Coordinates of C-alpha atoms and ligand atoms in Angstrom, one line a residue:
X1000 CA 27.7 -2.9 -12.1
X1001 CA 27.1 0.1 -14.3
X1002 CA 25.4 3.2 -12.9
X1003 CA 21.7 2.6 -13.1
X1004 CA 19.5 5.5 -14.4
X1005 CA 16.5 5.7 -12.1
X1006 CA 13.1 7.3 -12.6
X1007 CA 11.4 8.0 -9.3
X1008 CA 7.6 8.4 -9.7
X1009 CA 5.4 9.7 -6.9
X1010 CA 8.6 10.7 -5.2
X1011 CA 7.2 12.4 -2.1
X1012 CA 10.0 13.1 0.4
X1013 CA 12.3 10.7 -1.4
X1014 CA 12.0 7.4 0.5
X1015 CA 12.8 5.5 -2.7
X1016 CA 15.9 7.7 -3.3
X1017 CA 17.2 7.0 0.2
X1018 CA 16.5 3.3 -0.3
X1019 CA 18.5 3.3 -3.5
X1020 CA 21.4 5.0 -1.7
X1021 CA 21.2 2.6 1.2
X1022 CA 21.2 -0.4 -1.1
X1023 CA 24.6 0.4 -2.4
X1024 CA 23.5 0.0 -6.0
X1025 CA 25.4 2.5 -8.1
X1026 CA 22.5 4.6 -9.3
X1027 CA 21.5 8.0 -10.2
X1028 CA 17.9 9.5 -10.1
X1029 CA 17.4 11.1 -13.5
X1030 CA 14.0 12.5 -12.6
X1031 CA 11.7 12.5 -9.5
X1032 CA 8.1 13.4 -10.1
X1033 CA 5.4 14.6 -7.6
X1034 CA 2.7 17.2 -7.3
X1035 CA 2.7 17.8 -3.6
X1036 CA 4.5 21.1 -3.0
X1037 CA 5.4 20.4 0.7
X1038 CA 6.8 17.0 -0.2
X1039 CA 8.7 18.5 -3.1
X1040 CA 10.1 21.2 -0.8
X1041 CA 11.5 18.5 1.5
X1042 CA 12.8 16.4 -1.4
X1043 CA 14.6 19.4 -3.0
X1044 CA 16.1 20.3 0.4
X1045 CA 17.7 16.9 0.7
X1046 CA 18.5 16.2 -3.0
X1047 CA 19.2 19.6 -4.5
X1048 CA 20.9 18.1 -7.5
X1049 CA 18.1 15.8 -8.6
X1050 CA 15.8 17.1 -11.3
X1051 CA 12.4 17.3 -9.6
X1052 CA 9.4 17.7 -11.8
X1053 CA 6.4 19.3 -10.1
X1054 CA 3.9 17.9 -12.6
X1055 CA 1.1 15.3 -12.8
X1056 CA 2.5 12.1 -14.2
X1057 CA -0.4 11.7 -16.6
X1058 CA 0.4 15.2 -18.0
X1059 CA 3.9 14.1 -19.1
X1060 CA 4.3 13.0 -22.7
X1061 CA 5.8 9.6 -23.8
X1062 CA 8.6 11.5 -25.5
X1063 CA 9.7 13.2 -22.4
X1064 CA 9.9 9.9 -20.6
X1065 CA 11.8 8.4 -23.5
X1066 CA 14.4 11.2 -23.3
X1067 CA 15.2 10.2 -19.7
X1068 CA 16.4 6.8 -20.9
X1069 CA 16.0 5.1 -17.6
X1070 CA 16.9 1.6 -16.5
X1071 CA 14.8 1.4 -13.4
X1072 CA 11.4 2.7 -12.2
X1073 CA 10.8 3.2 -8.4
X1074 CA 7.2 4.1 -7.6
X1075 CA 4.6 4.3 -4.8
X1076 CA 1.3 5.1 -6.5
X1077 CA -1.4 6.8 -4.3
X1078 CA -2.6 4.1 -1.9
X1079 CA -6.0 5.6 -0.9
X1080 CA -8.0 3.6 -3.6
X1081 CA -6.8 0.4 -2.1
X1082 CA -6.8 0.8 1.7
X1083 CA -9.1 -1.5 3.6
X1084 CA -10.7 1.4 5.5
X1085 CA -11.2 3.5 2.3
X1086 CA -13.9 3.0 -0.3
X1087 CA -11.6 0.7 -2.3
X1088 CA -12.4 2.6 -5.6
X1089 CA -9.5 0.7 -7.1
X1090 CA -9.2 1.6 -10.8
X1091 CA -12.4 3.6 -10.8
X1092 CA -10.9 6.0 -8.3
X1093 CA -9.6 9.2 -10.0
X1094 CA -6.4 8.9 -8.0
X1095 CA -5.5 5.7 -9.9
X1096 CA -5.6 7.5 -13.2
X1097 CA -1.9 8.4 -13.3
X1098 CA -1.0 4.8 -12.5
X1099 CA -3.1 3.5 -15.4
X1100 CA -1.3 6.0 -17.5
X1101 CA 2.1 4.6 -16.4
X1102 CA 0.8 1.1 -17.3
X1103 CA -0.3 2.3 -20.7
X1104 CA 3.0 4.1 -21.3
X1105 CA 5.3 1.2 -20.3
X1106 CA 4.9 -1.0 -23.4
X1107 CA 5.3 2.1 -25.6
X1108 CA 8.6 3.2 -24.3
X1109 CA 11.5 3.1 -26.8
X1110 CA 13.5 1.1 -24.3
X1111 CA 12.0 -0.8 -21.5
X1112 CA 13.6 -0.4 -18.1
X1113 CA 15.4 -3.5 -16.7
X1114 CA 14.1 -3.1 -13.2
X1115 CA 10.8 -2.0 -11.6
X1116 CA 9.9 -1.7 -7.9
X1117 CA 6.4 -0.8 -6.7
X1118 CA 5.2 -0.2 -3.2
X1119 CA 1.6 0.0 -2.0
X1120 CA -0.7 -0.8 0.9
X1121 CA -2.1 -4.1 2.0
X1122 CA -5.2 -4.4 -0.1
X1123 CA -3.4 -3.7 -3.4
X1124 CA -2.6 -7.4 -3.9
X1125 CA -6.3 -8.1 -4.5
X1126 CA -7.1 -5.1 -6.7
X1127 CA -7.9 -4.8 -10.3
X1128 CA -5.0 -2.3 -10.6
X1129 CA -2.6 -5.1 -9.5
X1130 CA -4.2 -7.4 -12.1
X1131 CA -3.5 -4.8 -14.8
X1132 CA 0.1 -4.3 -13.5
X1133 CA 0.8 -8.0 -13.7
X1134 CA -0.7 -8.3 -17.2
X1135 CA 1.4 -5.4 -18.4
X1136 CA 4.6 -6.7 -16.9
X1137 CA 4.0 -10.2 -18.2
X1138 CA 3.2 -8.8 -21.6
X1139 CA 6.4 -6.8 -21.7
X1140 CA 8.5 -9.8 -20.8
X1141 CA 9.2 -9.1 -17.1
X1142 CA 9.5 -11.8 -14.4
X1143 CA 8.3 -10.5 -11.1
X1144 CA 7.8 -11.4 -7.4
X1145 CA 5.4 -10.0 -4.9
X1146 CA 5.9 -9.6 -1.1
X1147 CA 4.1 -8.4 2.0
X1148 CA 6.8 -7.1 4.3
X1149 CA 6.9 -5.1 7.5
X1150 CA 10.0 -3.4 9.0
X1151 CA 10.0 -6.0 11.9
X1152 CA 11.5 -8.3 9.3
X1153 CA 14.6 -6.3 9.3
X1154 CA 14.7 -5.9 13.1
X1155 CA 13.0 -2.5 13.3
X1156 CA 10.4 -2.1 16.1
X1157 CA 7.7 -0.7 13.9
X1158 CA 4.8 -2.2 12.0
X1159 CA 4.2 -1.1 8.4
X1160 CA 2.9 -4.1 6.5
X1161 CA 3.2 -3.2 2.8
X1162 CA 2.8 -4.8 -0.6
X1163 CA 5.9 -4.8 -2.8
X1164 CA 6.4 -6.0 -6.4
X1165 CA 9.8 -6.2 -7.9
X1166 CA 10.1 -6.9 -11.6
X1167 CA 13.1 -7.7 -13.8
X1168 CA 13.3 -7.9 -17.6
X1169 CA 13.7 -11.6 -18.5
X1170 CA 16.8 -11.9 -20.6
X1171 CA 15.5 -15.1 -22.2
X1172 CA 12.7 -13.2 -23.9
X1173 CA 13.4 -12.7 -27.6
X1174 CA 13.0 -9.2 -29.0
X1175 CA 10.5 -10.4 -31.6
X1176 CA 8.3 -12.0 -28.9
X1177 CA 8.6 -9.0 -26.7
X1178 CA 7.4 -6.5 -29.4
X1179 CA 4.4 -8.8 -30.1
X1180 CA 3.2 -9.1 -26.6
X1181 CA 3.9 -5.5 -25.9
X1182 CA 1.4 -4.4 -28.4
X1183 CA -1.1 -6.9 -27.1
X1184 CA -0.6 -5.8 -23.5
X1185 CA -1.0 -2.2 -24.6
X1186 CA -4.5 -2.7 -26.1
X1187 CA -5.6 -4.9 -23.1
X1188 CA -4.6 -2.2 -20.6
X1189 CA -6.4 0.4 -22.6
X1190 CA -9.7 -1.5 -22.9
X1191 CA -9.7 -2.6 -19.3
X1192 CA -9.0 0.8 -17.9
X1193 CA -11.8 2.2 -20.1
X1194 CA -14.4 -0.1 -18.5
X1195 CA -14.1 1.6 -15.1
X1196 CA -17.5 0.4 -14.0
X1197 CA -16.3 -3.1 -14.0
X1198 CA -13.7 -2.6 -11.2
X1199 CA -15.7 -4.5 -8.6
X1200 CA -16.1 -7.6 -10.7
X1201 CA -12.5 -7.5 -11.8
X1202 CA -11.3 -7.2 -8.2
X1203 CA -13.2 -10.3 -7.3
X1204 CA -11.8 -12.1 -10.2
X1205 CA -8.3 -11.1 -9.3
X1206 CA -8.8 -12.4 -5.8
X1207 CA -9.7 -15.8 -6.9
X1208 CA -7.4 -16.2 -9.8
X1209 CA -4.1 -14.7 -8.9
X1210 CA -3.4 -15.3 -5.3
X1211 CA -1.2 -18.3 -6.1
X1212 CA 1.3 -15.9 -7.8
X1213 CA 1.9 -14.1 -4.5
X1214 CA 5.1 -15.6 -3.2
X1215 CA 6.8 -14.9 0.1
X1216 CA 10.2 -16.3 0.4
X1217 CA 12.8 -14.1 1.9
X1218 CA 15.0 -15.7 4.4
X1219 CA 18.3 -14.1 3.2
X1220 CA 17.1 -10.6 2.8
X1221 CA 14.7 -10.5 5.7
X1222 CA 16.3 -12.8 8.3
X1223 CA 13.5 -12.2 10.9
X1224 CA 10.7 -12.7 8.5
X1225 CA 9.4 -15.9 10.0
X1226 CA 9.7 -14.5 13.5
X1227 CA 7.6 -11.5 13.0
X1228 CA 4.4 -11.3 15.0
X1229 CA 1.3 -12.9 13.7
X1230 CA -0.4 -9.6 12.8
X1231 CA 2.7 -9.0 10.6
X1232 CA 2.4 -12.2 8.8
X1233 CA 1.2 -12.0 5.2
X1234 CA -2.5 -12.5 5.2
X1235 CA -3.0 -12.4 1.4
X1236 CA -4.4 -15.9 1.1
X1237 CA -6.4 -16.1 4.3
X1238 CA -9.4 -13.7 4.4
X1239 CA -10.3 -13.0 8.0
X1240 CA -13.2 -14.8 9.5
X1241 CA -16.1 -12.7 10.6
X1242 CA -16.9 -12.5 14.4
X1243 CA -19.7 -15.1 14.1
X1244 CA -17.3 -18.0 13.6
X1245 CA -15.0 -17.2 16.6
X1246 CA -14.3 -20.1 18.9
X1247 CA -15.2 -19.9 22.6
X1248 CA -11.6 -19.5 23.5
X1249 CA -11.2 -16.7 21.0
X1250 CA -14.2 -15.0 22.5
X1251 CA -12.7 -15.2 26.0
X1252 CA -9.5 -13.8 24.6
X1253 CA -11.5 -11.0 23.1
X1254 CA -12.7 -9.8 26.5
X1255 CA -11.4 -6.4 27.4
X1256 CA -8.9 -6.3 30.1
X1257 CA -8.1 -2.6 30.5
X1258 CA -7.6 0.2 28.1
X1259 CA -9.8 -1.5 25.5
X1260 CA -7.1 -4.1 25.2
X1261 CA -8.0 -7.8 25.1
X1262 CA -6.0 -10.7 26.5
X1263 CA -5.0 -11.6 23.0
X1264 CA -3.7 -8.1 22.3
X1265 CA -1.8 -8.1 25.5
X1266 CA -0.3 -11.5 24.7
X1267 CA 0.7 -10.4 21.2
X1268 CA 2.4 -7.3 22.5
X1269 CA 4.2 -9.3 25.2
X1270 CA 5.6 -11.7 22.7
X1271 CA 6.6 -8.9 20.4
X1272 CA 8.5 -7.2 23.2
X1273 CA 10.3 -10.4 24.0
X1274 CA 11.6 -10.9 20.4
X1275 CA 15.3 -10.2 20.7
X1276 CA 15.7 -10.1 16.9
X1277 CA 14.0 -6.7 17.0
X1278 CA 15.7 -3.7 18.4
X1279 CA 14.4 -1.6 21.3
X1280 CA 12.5 1.7 20.7
X1281 CA 15.2 3.5 22.7
X1282 CA 17.7 3.0 19.9
X1283 CA 15.6 5.3 17.8
X1284 CA 14.9 8.1 20.2
X1285 CA 16.4 11.6 20.1
X1286 CA 18.5 12.7 23.1
X1287 CA 16.0 15.0 24.8
X1288 CA 17.0 18.4 25.9
X1289 CA 15.3 20.1 28.8
X1290 CA 12.1 21.6 27.7
X1291 CA 12.0 19.8 24.3
X1292 CA 9.8 17.1 25.7
X1293 CA 7.1 19.5 26.7
X1294 CA 6.0 20.4 23.2
X1295 CA 5.4 16.8 22.3
X1296 CA 3.4 15.8 25.4
X1297 CA -0.2 14.8 24.8
X1298 CA -2.5 17.7 26.1
X1299 CA -4.9 16.9 28.9
X1300 CA -7.9 17.2 26.6
X1301 CA -6.6 14.4 24.4
X1302 CA -5.7 12.3 27.4
X1303 CA -9.2 12.6 28.8
X1304 CA -11.0 11.8 25.5
X1305 CA -8.7 9.2 24.0
X1306 CA -6.6 7.6 26.7
X1307 CA -8.3 4.2 26.2
X1308 CA -7.5 4.2 22.5
X1309 CA -3.8 5.0 22.7
X1310 CA -1.2 2.5 21.8
X1311 CA 1.4 3.2 24.5
X1312 CA 5.0 1.9 24.3
X1313 CA 8.0 2.2 26.6
X1314 CA 11.6 2.9 25.5
X1315 CA 12.5 -0.8 26.2
X1316 CA 9.6 -2.1 24.0
X1317 CA 10.4 -3.8 20.7
X1318 CA 7.2 -2.8 18.9
X1319 CA 5.2 0.2 17.7
X1320 CA 2.3 0.6 15.4
X1321 CA 2.4 2.2 11.9
X1322 CA 2.8 6.0 11.8
X1323 CA 0.2 7.4 9.4
X1324 CA -0.2 10.8 7.9
X1325 CA -2.7 11.7 10.7
X1326 CA -0.2 11.3 13.5
X1327 CA -0.2 14.2 15.9
X1328 CA -3.6 15.3 14.6
X1329 CA -5.8 12.3 15.2
X1330 CA -5.3 9.8 17.9
X1331 CA -6.9 6.5 17.0
X1332 CA -4.8 4.2 14.8
X1333 CA -2.3 6.8 13.7
X1334 CA 0.8 5.6 15.6
X1335 CA 2.1 4.7 19.0
X1336 CA 2.8 7.2 21.8
X1337 CA 5.7 7.0 24.2
X1338 CA 5.5 6.7 28.0
X1339 CA 8.0 9.2 29.1
X1340 CA 7.9 8.3 32.8
X1341 CA 8.4 4.6 33.2
X1342 CA 8.5 4.7 37.0
X1343 CA 4.7 4.8 37.0
X1344 CA 3.0 1.6 36.1
X1345 CA 0.6 2.0 33.2
X1346 CA -1.7 -0.8 34.5
X1347 CA -2.0 0.9 37.9
X1348 CA -2.9 4.3 36.2
X1349 CA -5.6 2.7 34.0
X1350 CA -7.0 0.4 36.6
X1351 CA -8.9 2.9 38.7
X1352 CA -9.7 5.5 36.0
X1353 CA -13.4 4.8 35.7
X1354 CA -14.1 5.5 39.3
X1355 CA -12.6 9.0 39.6
X1356 CA -13.5 12.5 38.6
X1357 CA -12.3 13.9 35.3
X1358 CA -9.8 16.1 37.1
X1359 CA -8.3 13.2 39.0
X1360 CA -8.3 11.2 35.8
X1361 CA -6.1 13.8 34.0
X1362 CA -3.8 13.9 37.0
X1363 CA -3.4 10.2 36.9
X1364 CA -2.7 10.1 33.2
X1365 CA -0.3 13.0 33.3
X1366 CA 1.9 10.9 35.6
X1367 CA 2.8 8.7 32.6
X1368 CA 4.2 11.7 30.7
X1369 CA 2.8 10.4 27.4
X1370 CA 4.3 12.1 24.4
X1371 CA 4.3 11.8 20.6
X1372 CA 7.4 10.5 18.9
X1373 CA 9.1 13.5 17.3
X1374 CA 9.2 13.6 13.5
X1375 CA 13.0 12.8 13.7
X1376 CA 12.1 9.7 15.8
X1377 CA 9.5 8.6 13.3
X1378 CA 12.0 9.2 10.5
X1379 CA 14.5 7.0 12.4
X1380 CA 12.0 4.2 12.8
X1381 CA 11.3 4.5 9.1
X1382 CA 15.0 4.0 8.3
X1383 CA 15.8 7.5 7.1
X1384 CA 19.4 8.4 7.6
X1385 CA 20.6 11.2 9.9
X1386 CA 21.4 13.3 6.9
X1387 CA 17.7 13.6 6.1
X1388 CA 16.4 17.0 7.2
X1389 CA 13.2 19.0 7.1
X1390 CA 13.7 22.5 5.7
X1391 CA 12.7 25.4 7.9
X1392 CA 9.1 26.4 7.7
X1393 CA 7.7 22.9 7.4
X1394 CA 5.4 22.5 10.4
X1395 CA 5.5 19.5 12.7
X1396 CA 2.1 18.3 11.4
X1397 CA 3.3 18.6 7.8
X1398 CA 6.4 16.6 8.8
X1399 CA 4.2 13.8 10.2
X1400 CA 1.9 13.9 7.2
X1401 CA 4.7 13.5 4.6
X1402 CA 6.5 10.9 6.7
X1403 CA 3.2 9.0 7.1
X1404 CA 2.9 8.8 3.3
X1405 CA 6.4 7.5 2.9
X1406 CA 8.0 4.1 3.3
X1407 CA 10.5 2.2 5.3
X1408 CA 13.9 2.9 3.6
X1409 CA 15.6 -0.3 5.0
X1410 CA 12.9 -2.6 3.7
X1411 CA 13.0 -1.1 0.2
X1412 CA 16.8 -1.1 0.1
X1413 CA 16.8 -4.9 0.8
X1414 CA 14.3 -5.5 -1.9
X1415 CA 16.4 -3.4 -4.3
X1416 CA 19.4 -5.6 -3.5
X1417 CA 17.3 -8.6 -4.2
X1418 CA 16.0 -7.1 -7.4
X1419 CA 19.4 -6.4 -8.9
X1420 CA 21.2 -9.5 -7.5
Ligands
SAH549 N1 7.3 7.2 -1.8 C1 7.0 8.6 -1.5 C2 5.5 8.8 -1.1 C3 4.5 8.3 -2.1 S1 2.9 8.8 -1.6 C4 7.9 9.0 -0.3 O1 8.8 8.4 0.0 O2 7.6 10.0 0.3 C5 2.2 9.2 -3.1 C6 2.7 10.5 -3.7 O3 2.1 10.6 -5.0 C7 2.2 11.7 -3.0 O4 3.4 12.5 -2.6 C8 1.4 12.5 -4.0 O5 1.6 13.9 -4.0 C9 1.9 11.9 -5.3 N2 0.9 11.9 -6.4 C10 -0.4 11.5 -6.4 N3 -0.9 11.6 -7.6 C11 0.0 12.1 -8.5 C12 0.0 12.4 -9.9 N4 -1.0 12.3 -10.6 N5 1.2 12.9 -10.4 C13 2.3 13.1 -9.6 N6 2.3 12.8 -8.3 C14 1.2 12.3 -7.7

């Protein structure tokens, strides 16, 4: 295969670049573009020879893109407009503007890239932005596939369920037909993007009309796909049922056992930990030197306030929850913490907690030696190679923040292999 010229949009710390390397596809990143100075500093440290443009994407002219003459686009547009906990501003969110610009630009390029890969959060699949993306791709003559994949599918003990779209230029499409639909797609994208106030209605429309196009069929690339735990299964087509229609059994399952954990949660975690297709957390840990551990321990104040909300894992576990950009700063839902001392039983510590004084509570909890995963360990769980480094001067919280915005390198590399195969 000839060397592929790759354009990396929203490049961050270079997760896509690492995935390209990991995929073995002969490729060369001709430009990486991002506006975040910390992320750019990290990118430059690791890829000093790659042209990195510190510019807003929407500020770059068509001509400058044409000059790059790329064959592939890799991109992770900002995900905040599509997250379930966010406001779901979708295409009316200002942070989607640059992505709409990319969609407007695509049909006008002198030469369309042969391959496109896009990554985003769960929620994107039912957005108006996705609808526009699909229209643009179809109009330009691409065939595409969409997936919801988590790293557990490739044997990594970390959840990070994400939406992916891979698109390939259909060779059967005649040049004449292509130029006709391209101009049509162009005007459609423009007029739809202009009517920002309609985003809500469009999003509902997309949910009802396009879900049948979402296909999940990956046995070769993701051997453990079917075995992933139920929370990791694609939920695109099955909107969750509100609490009012829970069965009696589900309600019983929902009763809190300890540590705000229900019987169903405990059962799910148990079965994840028994899934031998997934590696153990300990394979991803750094060898700890004396004293190193101390700086990552959870402080007593955090233990006291948030102990019940922590997702605690042991080195032998085969699961951990998604690390987000708030890891190390906020506790709830930002990522798992590690139990450093496994001789003490977690259940026994938590069992008597509500009957003791605050001081005693802290003493009990300290016995577990709960600590944050180090940035290196988070990078390991996200599939970054050992050669990936943070430059000096980037704080631990900045490291967590940029990693939390990034992606699982192994998952993307498999999708790239699928795309070019
Ligand atoms: N895939 C990347 C992370 C993408 S997160 C990685 O591996 O790290 C989205 C990135 O888009 C952020 O780094 C953010 O700085 C960048 N971004 C957001 N809006 C942008 C814009 N208008 N122009 C350029 N970059 C932008």
